[in-house]
CSV table of C-alpha atoms in Angstrom, one decimal:
chain,number,residue,atom,x,y,z
C,163,UNK,CA,-4.8,27.9,19.3
C,164,UNK,CA,-2.7,29.5,16.6
C,165,UNK,CA,-0.6,27.1,14.5
C,166,UNK,CA,2.3,29.5,13.7
C,167,UNK,CA,5.5,27.8,14.5
C,168,UNK,CA,3.7,24.7,15.8
C,169,UNK,CA,4.8,21.3,14.6
C,170,UNK,CA,1.7,19.7,13.0
C,171,UNK,CA,1.8,16.0,11.9
C,172,UNK,CA,-0.8,15.2,9.2
C,173,UNK,CA,-1.5,11.6,8.2
C,174,UNK,CA,-3.1,11.0,4.8
C,175,UNK,CA,-1.3,14.1,3.6
C,176,UNK,CA,-0.6,12.9,0.1
C,177,UNK,CA,-4.1,13.8,-1.2
C,178,UNK,CA,-7.6,15.1,-0.3
C,179,UNK,CA,-8.3,16.7,3.0
C,180,UNK,CA,-4.8,16.1,4.3
C,181,UNK,CA,-3.2,17.7,1.3
C,182,UNK,CA,-5.5,20.7,1.5
C,183,UNK,CA,-4.7,21.0,5.3
C,184,UNK,CA,-1.0,20.9,4.5
C,185,UNK,CA,-1.2,23.9,2.2
C,186,UNK,CA,-3.4,25.9,4.5
C,187,UNK,CA,-1.4,25.2,7.6
C,188,UNK,CA,1.9,26.0,5.9
C,189,UNK,CA,0.3,29.3,4.8
C,190,UNK,CA,-0.5,30.0,8.4
C,191,UNK,CA,3.1,29.4,9.5
C,192,UNK,CA,3.1,25.8,10.8
C,193,UNK,CA,6.0,23.4,10.4
C,194,UNK,CA,4.6,20.1,9.1
C,195,UNK,CA,5.3,16.4,9.2
C,196,UNK,CA,3.6,14.9,6.2
C,197,UNK,CA,2.7,11.2,6.2
C,198,UNK,CA,1.1,8.6,4.0
C,199,UNK,CA,2.3,5.5,2.2
C,200,UNK,CA,3.2,7.3,-1.0
C,201,UNK,CA,6.5,9.1,-0.5
C,202,UNK,CA,6.6,10.6,-4.0
C,203,UNK,CA,3.2,12.2,-3.6
C,204,UNK,CA,4.2,13.5,-0.1
C,205,UNK,CA,7.4,15.1,-1.6
C,206,UNK,CA,5.2,16.8,-4.3
C,207,UNK,CA,2.9,18.2,-1.5
C,208,UNK,CA,5.9,19.4,0.5
C,209,UNK,CA,7.3,21.2,-2.5
C,210,UNK,CA,4.0,23.0,-3.0
C,211,UNK,CA,3.8,24.1,0.6
C,212,UNK,CA,5.2,27.4,1.7
C,213,UNK,CA,8.7,27.1,3.0
C,214,UNK,CA,9.1,23.5,1.9
C,215,UNK,CA,12.5,23.1,3.5
C,216,UNK,CA,10.9,23.4,7.0
C,217,UNK,CA,8.6,20.4,6.5
C,218,UNK,CA,9.4,16.7,7.0
C,219,UNK,CA,8.2,13.8,4.9
C,220,UNK,CA,7.7,10.7,7.1
C,221,UNK,CA,6.2,7.8,5.1
C,222,UNK,CA,4.1,5.4,7.1
C,223,UNK,CA,1.4,2.8,6.7
C,224,UNK,CA,-1.4,2.9,9.1
C,225,UNK,CA,-2.2,-0.7,8.4
C,226,UNK,CA,1.1,-1.6,10.2
C,227,UNK,CA,0.6,-0.2,13.7
C,228,UNK,CA,3.7,-2.0,14.9
C,229,UNK,CA,5.8,0.5,12.9
C,230,UNK,CA,4.1,3.7,14.2
C,231,UNK,CA,6.0,4.1,17.4
C,232,UNK,CA,9.3,4.0,15.6
C,233,UNK,CA,7.9,6.6,13.1
C,234,UNK,CA,6.9,8.8,16.1
C,235,UNK,CA,10.4,8.4,17.6
C,236,UNK,CA,12.0,9.3,14.3
C,237,UNK,CA,9.9,12.4,14.0
C,238,UNK,CA,10.7,13.5,17.6
C,239,UNK,CA,14.4,12.9,17.1
C,240,UNK,CA,14.4,14.8,13.7
C,241,UNK,CA,12.2,17.8,14.3
C,242,UNK,CA,11.2,17.8,17.9
C,243,UNK,CA,7.9,17.1,19.8
C,244,UNK,CA,4.6,17.2,17.9
C,245,UNK,CA,2.3,20.0,19.0
C,246,UNK,CA,-0.7,18.9,16.9
C,247,UNK,CA,-1.5,15.5,15.5
C,248,UNK,CA,-4.0,15.3,12.7
C,249,UNK,CA,-5.3,11.7,12.3
C,250,UNK,CA,-6.6,12.1,8.8
C,251,UNK,CA,-5.4,9.0,7.0
C,252,UNK,CA,-8.0,6.3,6.2
C,253,UNK,CA,-9.7,4.1,3.7
C,254,UNK,CA,-13.3,3.6,2.7
C,255,UNK,CA,-15.7,0.9,1.6
C,256,UNK,CA,-18.5,0.3,-0.8
C,257,UNK,CA,-20.6,-2.9,-0.3
C,258,UNK,CA,-23.4,-4.4,1.8
C,259,UNK,CA,-22.6,-5.7,5.2
C,260,UNK,CA,-23.6,-9.2,4.1
C,261,UNK,CA,-21.3,-9.2,1.1
C,262,UNK,CA,-18.3,-7.6,2.7
C,263,UNK,CA,-15.5,-10.1,3.5
C,264,UNK,CA,-14.1,-10.1,7.0
C,265,UNK,CA,-10.7,-9.4,5.6
C,266,UNK,CA,-12.0,-6.0,4.3
C,267,UNK,CA,-13.7,-5.3,7.6
C,268,UNK,CA,-10.5,-6.0,9.5
C,269,UNK,CA,-8.3,-3.9,7.1
C,270,UNK,CA,-10.6,-0.9,7.4
C,271,UNK,CA,-10.5,-1.2,11.2
C,272,UNK,CA,-6.8,-1.6,11.2
C,273,UNK,CA,-6.2,1.5,9.1
C,274,UNK,CA,-8.9,3.8,10.3
C,275,UNK,CA,-9.1,2.9,14.0
C,276,UNK,CA,-6.1,1.0,15.2
C,277,UNK,CA,-3.7,3.1,13.1
C,278,UNK,CA,-5.0,6.4,14.5
C,279,UNK,CA,-5.1,5.0,18.1
C,280,UNK,CA,-1.5,3.6,17.9
C,281,UNK,CA,0.0,6.8,16.4
C,282,UNK,CA,-1.8,8.9,19.0
C,283,UNK,CA,-0.5,6.7,21.8
C,284,UNK,CA,3.0,7.1,20.4
C,285,UNK,CA,2.8,10.9,20.4
C,286,UNK,CA,0.7,11.4,23.6
C,287,UNK,CA,3.4,10.9,26.2
C,288,UNK,CA,5.4,14.0,25.0
C,289,UNK,CA,2.3,16.0,25.0
C,290,UNK,CA,1.4,15.0,28.5
C,291,UNK,CA,5.0,15.7,29.6
C,292,UNK,CA,4.9,19.2,28.2
C,293,UNK,CA,1.3,19.7,29.4
C,294,UNK,CA,0.2,20.9,25.9
C,295,UNK,CA,-0.9,19.6,22.6
C,296,UNK,CA,-3.9,18.9,20.4
C,297,UNK,CA,-5.1,15.7,18.7
C,298,UNK,CA,-7.4,16.1,15.7
C,299,UNK,CA,-9.3,13.2,14.2
C,300,UNK,CA,-10.9,13.6,10.8
C,301,UNK,CA,-13.9,11.4,11.2
C,302,UNK,CA,-17.0,11.6,9.1
C,303,UNK,CA,-20.7,12.3,9.4
C,304,UNK,CA,-20.8,8.5,9.0
C,305,UNK,CA,-19.2,8.4,12.4
C,306,UNK,CA,-22.5,9.6,13.8
C,307,UNK,CA,-25.0,8.0,11.5
C,308,UNK,CA,-24.4,4.7,9.6
C,309,UNK,CA,-25.4,4.6,5.9
C,310,UNK,CA,-26.0,1.8,3.5
C,311,UNK,CA,-23.0,0.3,1.7
C,312,UNK,CA,-20.5,1.7,4.3
C,313,UNK,CA,-21.0,-0.5,7.4
C,314,UNK,CA,-17.4,-1.2,8.0
C,315,UNK,CA,-16.3,2.4,7.3
C,316,UNK,CA,-19.1,3.6,9.7
C,317,UNK,CA,-18.0,1.1,12.3
C,318,UNK,CA,-14.4,2.4,12.1
C,319,UNK,CA,-15.5,6.0,12.5
C,320,UNK,CA,-17.9,5.1,15.4
C,321,UNK,CA,-15.0,3.4,17.1
C,322,UNK,CA,-12.9,6.6,16.7
C,323,UNK,CA,-15.6,8.6,18.4
C,324,UNK,CA,-15.8,6.3,21.4
C,325,UNK,CA,-12.1,6.1,21.9
C,326,UNK,CA,-11.2,9.8,21.3
C,327,UNK,CA,-14.2,11.1,23.3
C,328,UNK,CA,-12.9,9.1,26.2
C,329,UNK,CA,-9.4,10.3,25.6
C,330,UNK,CA,-10.6,13.9,25.6
C,331,UNK,CA,-11.8,13.6,29.2
C,332,UNK,CA,-8.7,11.7,30.3
C,333,UNK,CA,-6.2,14.3,29.0
C,334,UNK,CA,-8.2,17.5,29.7
C,335,UNK,CA,-6.3,18.2,32.9
C,336,UNK,CA,-3.0,17.7,31.1
C,337,UNK,CA,-3.7,20.7,28.8
C,338,UNK,CA,-4.4,18.5,25.8
C,339,UNK,CA,-7.3,19.1,23.4
C,340,UNK,CA,-9.0,16.5,21.3
C,341,UNK,CA,-11.2,17.4,18.3
C,342,UNK,CA,-13.3,15.1,16.2
C,343,UNK,CA,-14.1,16.7,12.8
C,344,UNK,CA,-17.1,15.2,11.0
C,345,UNK,CA,-17.2,16.4,7.4
C,346,UNK,CA,-19.9,15.2,5.0
C,347,UNK,CA,-19.1,14.1,1.5
C,348,UNK,CA,-15.9,15.6,0.2
C,349,UNK,CA,-14.7,14.7,-3.3
C,350,UNK,CA,-11.4,13.1,-2.6
C,351,UNK,CA,-9.5,9.9,-3.6
C,352,UNK,CA,-10.9,8.1,-0.6
C,353,UNK,CA,-14.2,7.4,-2.5
C,354,UNK,CA,-12.5,6.3,-5.7
C,355,UNK,CA,-10.1,4.1,-3.8
C,356,UNK,CA,-12.8,2.5,-1.6
C,357,UNK,CA,-12.5,-1.2,-0.9
C,358,UNK,CA,-15.2,-3.5,-2.3
C,359,UNK,CA,-16.5,-6.8,-0.8
């Protein structure tokens, strides 16, 4: 699939992998929707992309899944249907399973899992209707193998694998692809902003 002239929505686009994807995809001719909680950082990323006027900044908070359908409707009404959704936004954790408070566990699941699922469910109907589209999930090698001090983060990534692997089979005949990317350690703000017990 070529991305030239495709509308690609990237969550977590204000830094790290999402920011790097924005620059590369704009270089390849994609039109972008850039999302994260930090609108000022998104505007800075948009300005550094090629053809910044073609890209939309759509602030959102993955910890508030009840707002994501409205965000998806706003994107569709403003720039049209999404061709590729890149679920990249997320938070991490540092702490033992025994020490990590349930509030932290729930927040990680809310952002990393429920946020990605809700946004995907909001975008999916138009992809099914058009019989085309692609959903990308930036997971982690920790989504395949748990590691010490990252139990909740690993659980959220494992949950993504189960849900999106199932989705892949369900939407295959609708012409929709689902990709789970599992990078190893990448030096981004996600590590420095990790939640602690």
